[in-house]
PDB file of C-alpha atoms and ligand atoms in Angstrom:
ATOM      1  CA  UNK A   1     178.897-146.841-157.742  1.00 42.00           C
ATOM      2  CA  UNK A   2     178.019-145.878-154.793  1.00 49.00           C
ATOM      3  CA  UNK A   3     174.393-143.742-154.814  1.00 58.00           C
ATOM      4  CA  UNK A   4     172.903-141.192-152.444  1.00 82.00           C
ATOM      5  CA  UNK A   5     171.192-142.698-149.790  1.00 94.00           C
ATOM      6  CA  UNK A   6     167.705-141.156-149.757  1.00 96.00           C
ATOM      7  CA  UNK A   7     164.475-143.607-148.499  1.00 97.00           C
ATOM      8  CA  UNK A   8     162.170-140.529-149.605  1.00 97.00           C
ATOM      9  CA  UNK A   9     163.172-140.213-153.388  1.00 96.00           C
ATOM     10  CA  UNK A  10     164.187-144.489-153.625  1.00 97.00           C
ATOM     11  CA  UNK A  11     161.509-147.819-152.803  1.00 97.00           C
ATOM     12  CA  UNK A  12     164.916-149.453-152.391  1.00 97.00           C
ATOM     13  CA  UNK A  13     166.814-147.391-150.165  1.00 98.00           C
ATOM     14  CA  UNK A  14     162.819-147.235-148.001  1.00 98.00           C
ATOM     15  CA  UNK A  15     162.858-150.608-147.844  1.00 98.00           C
ATOM     16  CA  UNK A  16     166.367-151.172-146.377  1.00 98.00           C
ATOM     17  CA  UNK A  17     165.818-148.395-143.676  1.00 98.00           C
ATOM     18  CA  UNK A  18     162.498-150.119-141.927  1.00 98.00           C
ATOM     19  CA  UNK A  19     164.282-153.011-141.715  1.00 98.00           C
ATOM     20  CA  UNK A  20     167.278-151.804-140.128  1.00 98.00           C
ATOM     21  CA  UNK A  21     165.423-149.090-137.820  1.00 98.00           C
ATOM     22  CA  UNK A  22     163.649-152.014-136.911  1.00 98.00           C
ATOM     23  CA  UNK A  23     166.638-153.841-136.122  1.00 98.00           C
ATOM     24  CA  UNK A  24     168.672-153.714-133.011  1.00 98.00           C
ATOM     25  CA  UNK A  25     171.634-154.332-134.240  1.00 98.00           C
ATOM     26  CA  UNK A  26     173.010-154.067-138.269  1.00 98.00           C
ATOM     27  CA  UNK A  27     175.982-155.002-140.259  1.00 98.00           C
ATOM     28  CA  UNK A  28     175.965-153.323-143.594  1.00 98.00           C
ATOM     29  CA  UNK A  29     178.595-155.705-145.719  1.00 98.00           C
ATOM     30  CA  UNK A  30     179.839-153.879-148.897  1.00 98.00           C
ATOM     31  CA  UNK A  31     178.796-151.060-146.882  1.00 98.00           C
ATOM     32  CA  UNK A  32     180.402-148.258-150.020  1.00 96.00           C
ATOM     33  CA  UNK A  33     180.748-144.578-147.779  1.00 96.00           C
ATOM     34  CA  UNK A  34     178.076-145.752-145.116  1.00 97.00           C
ATOM     35  CA  UNK A  35     174.839-143.498-146.407  1.00 97.00           C
ATOM     36  CA  UNK A  36     172.416-146.169-145.266  1.00 98.00           C
ATOM     37  CA  UNK A  37     174.492-147.039-141.340  1.00 98.00           C
ATOM     38  CA  UNK A  38     175.206-142.925-141.441  1.00 97.00           C
ATOM     39  CA  UNK A  39     171.480-142.230-141.896  1.00 97.00           C
ATOM     40  CA  UNK A  40     169.542-144.396-139.177  1.00 98.00           C
ATOM     41  CA  UNK A  41     172.043-142.890-136.971  1.00 98.00           C
ATOM     42  CA  UNK A  42     170.917-139.762-137.879  1.00 96.00           C
ATOM     43  CA  UNK A  43     167.180-140.869-138.255  1.00 97.00           C
ATOM     44  CA  UNK A  44     167.726-141.869-134.157  1.00 98.00           C
ATOM     45  CA  UNK A  45     168.950-145.467-134.519  1.00 98.00           C
ATOM     46  CA  UNK A  46     170.039-146.457-130.598  1.00 98.00           C
ATOM     47  CA  UNK A  47     171.681-149.938-131.100  1.00 98.00           C
ATOM     48  CA  UNK A  48     175.150-151.299-132.942  1.00 98.00           C
ATOM     49  CA  UNK A  49     175.579-150.315-136.230  1.00 98.00           C
ATOM     50  CA  UNK A  50     179.020-151.739-138.545  1.00 98.00           C
ATOM     51  CA  UNK A  51     179.463-151.507-142.125  1.00 98.00           C
ATOM     52  CA  UNK A  52     182.371-153.417-143.995  1.00 98.00           C
ATOM     53  CA  UNK A  53     183.917-152.662-147.354  1.00 98.00           C
ATOM     54  CA  UNK A  54     186.808-153.539-149.054  1.00 98.00           C
ATOM     55  CA  UNK A  55     187.302-150.030-150.927  1.00 96.00           C
ATOM     56  CA  UNK A  56     189.294-148.387-148.502  1.00 97.00           C
ATOM     57  CA  UNK A  57     188.154-143.929-149.811  1.00 94.00           C
ATOM     58  CA  UNK A  58     184.569-145.034-149.364  1.00 95.00           C
ATOM     59  CA  UNK A  59     185.207-145.865-146.454  1.00 96.00           C
ATOM     60  CA  UNK A  60     187.365-142.684-145.295  1.00 95.00           C
ATOM     61  CA  UNK A  61     184.266-140.732-146.550  1.00 94.00           C
ATOM     62  CA  UNK A  62     182.247-143.075-144.209  1.00 96.00           C
ATOM     63  CA  UNK A  63     184.489-142.458-141.227  1.00 95.00           C
ATOM     64  CA  UNK A  64     183.116-138.722-141.215  1.00 93.00           C
ATOM     65  CA  UNK A  65     180.566-140.139-139.222  1.00 94.00           C
ATOM     66  CA  UNK A  66     182.418-141.437-136.485  1.00 96.00           C
ATOM     67  CA  UNK A  67     179.111-143.572-134.153  1.00 97.00           C
ATOM     68  CA  UNK A  68     179.098-145.871-136.288  1.00 98.00           C
ATOM     69  CA  UNK A  69     181.517-148.960-136.685  1.00 98.00           C
ATOM     70  CA  UNK A  70     183.752-148.994-139.760  1.00 98.00           C
ATOM     71  CA  UNK A  71     185.416-151.785-140.861  1.00 98.00           C
ATOM     72  CA  UNK A  72     187.972-152.831-143.885  1.00 98.00           C
ATOM     73  CA  UNK A  73     186.801-156.539-145.201  1.00 98.00           C
ATOM     74  CA  UNK A  74     185.103-158.160-147.892  1.00 98.00           C
ATOM     75  CA  UNK A  75     182.034-160.287-146.940  1.00 98.00           C
ATOM     76  CA  UNK A  76     184.076-163.351-146.186  1.00 98.00           C
ATOM     77  CA  UNK A  77     186.585-161.443-143.898  1.00 98.00           C
ATOM     78  CA  UNK A  78     182.801-160.713-141.530  1.00 98.00           C
ATOM     79  CA  UNK A  79     184.119-162.538-138.328  1.00 93.00           C
ATOM     80  CA  UNK A  80     182.111-161.176-135.960  1.00 98.00           C
ATOM     81  CA  UNK A  81     180.624-164.195-134.084  1.00 98.00           C
ATOM     82  CA  UNK A  82     176.592-163.960-133.891  1.00 98.00           C
ATOM     83  CA  UNK A  83     176.219-160.795-132.447  1.00 97.00           C
ATOM     84  CA  UNK A  84     173.874-159.219-134.801  1.00 98.00           C
ATOM     85  CA  UNK A  85     170.014-159.296-135.599  1.00 98.00           C
ATOM     86  CA  UNK A  86     169.799-158.048-139.170  1.00 98.00           C
ATOM     87  CA  UNK A  87     173.061-158.034-141.980  1.00 98.00           C
ATOM     88  CA  UNK A  88     172.624-156.535-145.318  1.00 98.00           C
ATOM     89  CA  UNK A  89     174.422-156.136-149.209  1.00 98.00           C
ATOM     90  CA  UNK A  90     172.293-153.057-150.901  1.00 98.00           C
ATOM     91  CA  UNK A  91     172.606-151.446-154.187  1.00 97.00           C
ATOM     92  CA  UNK A  92     173.446-155.233-155.254  1.00 98.00           C
ATOM     93  CA  UNK A  93     176.642-154.820-153.470  1.00 98.00           C
ATOM     94  CA  UNK A  94     175.792-159.204-153.502  1.00 98.00           C
ATOM     95  CA  UNK A  95     177.283-159.453-156.917  1.00 98.00           C
ATOM     96  CA  UNK A  96     180.433-158.487-156.381  1.00 98.00           C
ATOM     97  CA  UNK A  97     180.440-162.180-154.768  1.00 98.00           C
ATOM     98  CA  UNK A  98     181.964-164.079-158.076  1.00 98.00           C
ATOM     99  CA  UNK A  99     183.316-167.147-157.611  1.00 97.00           C
ATOM    100  CA  UNK A 100     181.919-170.211-155.687  1.00 98.00           C
ATOM    101  CA  UNK A 101     184.465-170.742-153.705  1.00 98.00           C
ATOM    102  CA  UNK A 102     184.067-166.714-152.715  1.00 98.00           C
ATOM    103  CA  UNK A 103     180.211-166.716-152.535  1.00 98.00           C
ATOM    104  CA  UNK A 104     180.380-170.051-150.026  1.00 98.00           C
ATOM    105  CA  UNK A 105     183.208-168.136-147.725  1.00 98.00           C
ATOM    106  CA  UNK A 106     180.693-164.888-147.471  1.00 98.00           C
ATOM    107  CA  UNK A 107     177.507-166.178-147.420  1.00 98.00           C
ATOM    108  CA  UNK A 108     179.018-168.488-144.068  1.00 98.00           C
ATOM    109  CA  UNK A 109     181.190-165.145-142.576  1.00 98.00           C
ATOM    110  CA  UNK A 110     177.492-163.440-142.635  1.00 98.00           C
ATOM    111  CA  UNK A 111     175.680-167.045-141.524  1.00 98.00           C
ATOM    112  CA  UNK A 112     178.413-166.907-138.527  1.00 98.00           C
ATOM    113  CA  UNK A 113     178.143-162.703-137.506  1.00 98.00           C
ATOM    114  CA  UNK A 114     174.455-162.683-137.139  1.00 98.00           C
ATOM    115  CA  UNK A 115     172.145-164.147-134.308  1.00 98.00           C
ATOM    116  CA  UNK A 116     170.230-167.782-134.262  1.00 97.00           C
ATOM    117  CA  UNK A 117     166.975-166.101-136.398  1.00 97.00           C
ATOM    118  CA  UNK A 118     169.167-162.931-137.702  1.00 98.00           C
ATOM    119  CA  UNK A 119     167.888-162.259-141.378  1.00 98.00           C
ATOM    120  CA  UNK A 120     169.834-161.309-143.931  1.00 98.00           C
ATOM    121  CA  UNK A 121     168.393-158.839-146.562  1.00 98.00           C
ATOM    122  CA  UNK A 122     169.682-158.168-150.112  1.00 98.00           C
ATOM    123  CA  UNK A 123     169.016-157.961-153.989  1.00 98.00           C
ATOM    124  CA  UNK A 124     170.956-158.897-157.019  1.00 98.00           C
ATOM    125  CA  UNK A 125     169.774-158.080-160.482  1.00 98.00           C
ATOM    126  CA  UNK A 126     167.678-160.613-161.641  1.00 98.00           C
ATOM    127  CA  UNK A 127     169.252-162.781-165.121  1.00 98.00           C
ATOM    128  CA  UNK A 128     166.143-162.326-167.104  1.00 98.00           C
ATOM    129  CA  UNK A 129     166.833-158.760-167.112  1.00 98.00           C
ATOM    130  CA  UNK A 130     169.586-158.700-168.870  1.00 98.00           C
ATOM    131  CA  UNK A 131     170.692-154.877-167.663  1.00 98.00           C
ATOM    132  CA  UNK A 132     173.987-155.378-169.246  1.00 98.00           C
ATOM    133  CA  UNK A 133     172.098-154.450-172.655  1.00 97.00           C
ATOM    134  CA  UNK A 134     172.327-150.638-171.606  1.00 96.00           C
ATOM    135  CA  UNK A 135     175.986-150.538-170.126  1.00 97.00           C
ATOM    136  CA  UNK A 136     177.295-149.486-173.070  1.00 95.00           C
ATOM    137  CA  UNK A 137     178.807-146.348-174.697  1.00 94.00           C
ATOM    138  CA  UNK A 138     175.448-145.066-176.081  1.00 95.00           C
ATOM    139  CA  UNK A 139     174.361-144.513-172.634  1.00 95.00           C
ATOM    140  CA  UNK A 140     177.230-142.475-171.647  1.00 96.00           C
ATOM    141  CA  UNK A 141     176.183-139.840-168.711  1.00 95.00           C
ATOM    142  CA  UNK A 142     177.500-136.515-167.964  1.00 96.00           C
ATOM    143  CA  UNK A 143     178.339-135.209-164.139  1.00 95.00           C
ATOM    144  CA  UNK A 144     180.251-133.057-162.252  1.00 94.00           C
ATOM    145  CA  UNK A 145     182.408-134.296-160.143  1.00 89.00           C
ATOM    146  CA  UNK A 146     183.242-133.226-156.147  1.00 82.00           C
ATOM    147  CA  UNK A 147     185.043-130.543-156.980  1.00 89.00           C
ATOM    148  CA  UNK A 148     182.825-129.264-160.301  1.00 93.00           C
ATOM    149  CA  UNK A 149     184.923-130.499-162.583  1.00 93.00           C
ATOM    150  CA  UNK A 150     182.230-131.818-166.280  1.00 96.00           C
ATOM    151  CA  UNK A 151     182.974-135.393-166.556  1.00 97.00           C
ATOM    152  CA  UNK A 152     181.735-138.364-168.856  1.00 97.00           C
ATOM    153  CA  UNK A 153     181.424-141.616-168.110  1.00 96.00           C
ATOM    154  CA  UNK A 154     179.828-145.102-169.574  1.00 97.00           C
ATOM    155  CA  UNK A 155     179.698-148.937-169.500  1.00 97.00           C
ATOM    156  CA  UNK A 156     180.807-151.153-171.535  1.00 97.00           C
ATOM    157  CA  UNK A 157     180.172-155.103-171.441  1.00 98.00           C
ATOM    158  CA  UNK A 158     183.830-157.402-172.507  1.00 98.00           C
ATOM    159  CA  UNK A 159     181.971-160.702-171.788  1.00 98.00           C
ATOM    160  CA  UNK A 160     178.778-162.442-170.349  1.00 98.00           C
ATOM    161  CA  UNK A 161     180.489-165.683-169.939  1.00 98.00           C
ATOM    162  CA  UNK A 162     177.876-168.008-168.135  1.00 97.00           C
ATOM    163  CA  UNK A 163     176.303-166.148-165.642  1.00 98.00           C
ATOM    164  CA  UNK A 164     179.191-163.525-165.043  1.00 98.00           C
ATOM    165  CA  UNK A 165     179.162-160.705-166.564  1.00 98.00           C
ATOM    166  CA  UNK A 166     182.917-158.242-166.988  1.00 98.00           C
ATOM    167  CA  UNK A 167     182.627-154.384-167.856  1.00 98.00           C
ATOM    168  CA  UNK A 168     184.829-151.182-167.345  1.00 98.00           C
ATOM    169  CA  UNK A 169     182.831-148.374-166.173  1.00 97.00           C
ATOM    170  CA  UNK A 170     184.782-145.063-167.942  1.00 97.00           C
ATOM    171  CA  UNK A 171     185.424-141.893-166.309  1.00 97.00           C
ATOM    172  CA  UNK A 172     186.841-139.270-168.702  1.00 97.00           C
ATOM    173  CA  UNK A 173     186.912-135.810-169.323  1.00 96.00           C
ATOM    174  CA  UNK A 174     183.751-134.026-171.606  1.00 94.00           C
ATOM    175  CA  UNK A 175     186.198-133.949-175.090  1.00 94.00           C
ATOM    176  CA  UNK A 176     186.780-137.800-174.223  1.00 91.00           C
ATOM    177  CA  UNK A 177     190.022-137.728-172.500  1.00 96.00           C
ATOM    178  CA  UNK A 178     190.371-140.565-170.824  1.00 97.00           C
ATOM    179  CA  UNK A 179     190.539-140.429-166.758  1.00 96.00           C
ATOM    180  CA  UNK A 180     190.367-143.606-165.469  1.00 96.00           C
ATOM    181  CA  UNK A 181     189.026-147.197-166.778  1.00 98.00           C
ATOM    182  CA  UNK A 182     188.175-149.894-164.037  1.00 97.00           C
ATOM    183  CA  UNK A 183     187.309-153.339-164.573  1.00 98.00           C
ATOM    184  CA  UNK A 184     184.393-155.305-162.983  1.00 98.00           C
ATOM    185  CA  UNK A 185     182.566-159.054-162.626  1.00 98.00           C
ATOM    186  CA  UNK A 186     179.084-159.096-161.262  1.00 98.00           C
ATOM    187  CA  UNK A 187     177.244-162.224-160.972  1.00 98.00           C
ATOM    188  CA  UNK A 188     174.291-162.835-162.184  1.00 98.00           C
ATOM    189  CA  UNK A 189     172.201-165.973-160.000  1.00 98.00           C
ATOM    190  CA  UNK A 190     169.211-167.432-160.844  1.00 98.00           C
ATOM    191  CA  UNK A 191     166.737-167.457-157.700  1.00 98.00           C
ATOM    192  CA  UNK A 192     167.434-171.646-157.748  1.00 98.00           C
ATOM    193  CA  UNK A 193     170.698-171.315-157.886  1.00 98.00           C
ATOM    194  CA  UNK A 194     171.368-168.790-155.112  1.00 98.00           C
ATOM    195  CA  UNK A 195     168.587-170.668-152.777  1.00 98.00           C
ATOM    196  CA  UNK A 196     170.689-173.720-153.246  1.00 98.00           C
ATOM    197  CA  UNK A 197     173.848-171.063-151.898  1.00 98.00           C
ATOM    198  CA  UNK A 198     171.730-170.180-149.572  1.00 98.00           C
ATOM    199  CA  UNK A 199     170.271-173.774-148.337  1.00 98.00           C
ATOM    200  CA  UNK A 200     173.944-174.741-148.430  1.00 98.00           C
ATOM    201  CA  UNK A 201     175.192-172.165-145.941  1.00 98.00           C
ATOM    202  CA  UNK A 202     172.496-172.819-143.770  1.00 98.00           C
ATOM    203  CA  UNK A 203     169.820-170.186-144.546  1.00 98.00           C
ATOM    204  CA  UNK A 204     166.561-170.086-144.938  1.00 98.00           C
ATOM    205  CA  UNK A 205     164.398-167.720-147.665  1.00 98.00           C
ATOM    206  CA  UNK A 206     162.073-165.901-145.095  1.00 97.00           C
ATOM    207  CA  UNK A 207     160.720-163.616-147.929  1.00 98.00           C
ATOM    208  CA  UNK A 208     161.304-163.495-151.689  1.00 98.00           C
ATOM    209  CA  UNK A 209     159.913-160.336-154.245  1.00 98.00           C
ATOM    210  CA  UNK A 210     160.370-158.836-157.200  1.00 98.00           C
ATOM    211  CA  UNK A 211     160.767-156.041-156.836  1.00 96.00           C
ATOM    212  CA  UNK A 212     160.525-153.087-153.964  1.00 96.00           C
ATOM    213  CA  UNK A 213     156.563-152.845-153.572  1.00 93.00           C
ATOM    214  CA  UNK A 214     156.633-156.038-151.957  1.00 95.00           C
ATOM    215  CA  UNK A 215     155.563-157.654-155.436  1.00 97.00           C
ATOM    216  CA  UNK A 216     156.257-161.696-157.161  1.00 98.00           C
ATOM    217  CA  UNK A 217     158.888-162.875-158.829  1.00 98.00           C
ATOM    218  CA  UNK A 218     157.651-162.740-162.165  1.00 98.00           C
ATOM    219  CA  UNK A 219     158.946-163.051-166.100  1.00 98.00           C
ATOM    220  CA  UNK A 220     159.178-159.586-166.197  1.00 97.00           C
ATOM    221  CA  UNK A 221     160.846-158.408-162.818  1.00 98.00           C
ATOM    222  CA  UNK A 222     164.147-156.659-162.898  1.00 98.00           C
ATOM    223  CA  UNK A 223     165.460-157.747-159.575  1.00 98.00           C
ATOM    224  CA  UNK A 224     165.785-160.532-157.185  1.00 98.00           C
ATOM    225  CA  UNK A 225     164.945-159.585-153.267  1.00 98.00           C
ATOM    226  CA  UNK A 226     165.956-161.823-150.821  1.00 98.00           C
ATOM    227  CA  UNK A 227     165.202-161.821-147.430  1.00 98.00           C
ATOM    228  CA  UNK A 228     166.591-165.136-145.842  1.00 98.00           C
ATOM    229  CA  UNK A 229     167.061-165.945-141.911  1.00 98.00           C
ATOM    230  CA  UNK A 230     169.745-168.195-140.468  1.00 98.00           C
ATOM    231  CA  UNK A 231     168.904-171.247-139.245  1.00 96.00           C
TER     232      UNK A 231
HETATM  233  C1  LIG B 301     177.373-150.503-155.718  1.00 75.04           C
HETATM  234  S1  LIG B 301     178.349-150.606-154.415  1.00 75.04           S
HETATM  235  C2  LIG B 301     177.294-150.700-153.085  1.00 75.04           C
HETATM  236  C3  LIG B 301     177.747-149.555-152.029  1.00 75.04           C
HETATM  237  C4  LIG B 301     176.541-149.249-150.560  1.00 75.04           C
HETATM  238  N1  LIG B 301     176.251-151.028-150.353  1.00 75.04           N
HETATM  239  C5  LIG B 301     175.797-148.391-151.169  1.00 75.04           C
HETATM  240  O1  LIG B 301     174.493-149.127-151.625  1.00 75.04           O
HETATM  241  O2  LIG B 301     175.667-147.310-151.552  1.00 75.04           O
HETATM  242  C6  LIG B 301     179.343-152.327-154.092  1.00 75.04           C
HETATM  243  C7  LIG B 301     180.067-151.703-153.241  1.00 75.04           C
HETATM  244  O3  LIG B 301     180.332-153.674-152.885  1.00 75.04           O
HETATM  245  C8  LIG B 301     181.650-153.507-151.838  1.00 75.04           C
HETATM  246  N2  LIG B 301     182.372-154.776-152.153  1.00 75.04           N
HETATM  247  C9  LIG B 301     182.952-155.311-153.818  1.00 75.04           C
HETATM  248  N3  LIG B 301     183.367-156.602-153.349  1.00 75.04           N
HETATM  249  C10 LIG B 301     183.026-156.949-152.347  1.00 75.04           C
HETATM  250  C11 LIG B 301     182.972-158.044-151.287  1.00 75.04           C
HETATM  251  N4  LIG B 301     184.040-159.153-151.974  1.00 75.04           N
HETATM  252  N5  LIG B 301     182.564-158.246-150.074  1.00 75.04           N
HETATM  253  C12 LIG B 301     181.936-157.379-149.442  1.00 75.04           C
HETATM  254  N6  LIG B 301     181.902-155.451-150.362  1.00 75.04           N
HETATM  255  C13 LIG B 301     182.147-155.731-151.253  1.00 75.04           C
HETATM  256  C14 LIG B 301     182.524-152.299-153.416  1.00 75.04           C
HETATM  257  O4  LIG B 301     183.719-152.376-152.634  1.00 75.04           O
HETATM  258  C15 LIG B 301     180.939-151.286-152.869  1.00 75.04           C
HETATM  259  O5  LIG B 301     181.936-150.258-152.010  1.00 75.04           O
END
């Protein structure tokens, strides 16, 4: 679930890249393999860049770049004391915060890690677009792994319970031999529910977009893009 980072190709990556390059210090929560921060350093960012993610295998890849700080941990583990100008959660990492307690603890930790007035930018899929309807085996994709092995992968939804979607991601040989199955739960918060959590955690919403071009959230939006500010 970690994509190549390319601001010239993806409007979402451009959105975050511009924010990161304009901030003196950046904490990327759920950084995965760290593509965003690695590119920021490569592009000349001279300030503090820190990535945190609970997935050790992804961080091991991130660690190939040693001039960025990489930490193992969840959002709720972010224990910095008011040091970052910007925090990010990219590629829908925010939706991995499923339970109420985890969501609250994560927002509190991110807020605490930010300088007063610091900003937290992230996106979450708009529930009205019901993205999970496309997550089924009829949309299986052929791919080639790092060792050039031809593989096939697909998703399958197990349940939609309130705003929580549980699904599996399967990786198989092209002949259908299953190699691994990963189960994921993602939360699809509505705008009012999201804003209630943010306000309760001590944020105000500075900017809200429904797409990566800066348009408003409409009845057709597939994304809720938020730039919140620590009060
Ligand atoms: C879709 S990937 C996005 C990775 C990276 N941000 C990117 O844009 O390529 C979601 C990431 O969130 C991480 N994650 C899952 N639960 C998390 C949590 N509670 N706190 C922080 N990150 C989490 C996963 O390990 C994974 O690396």
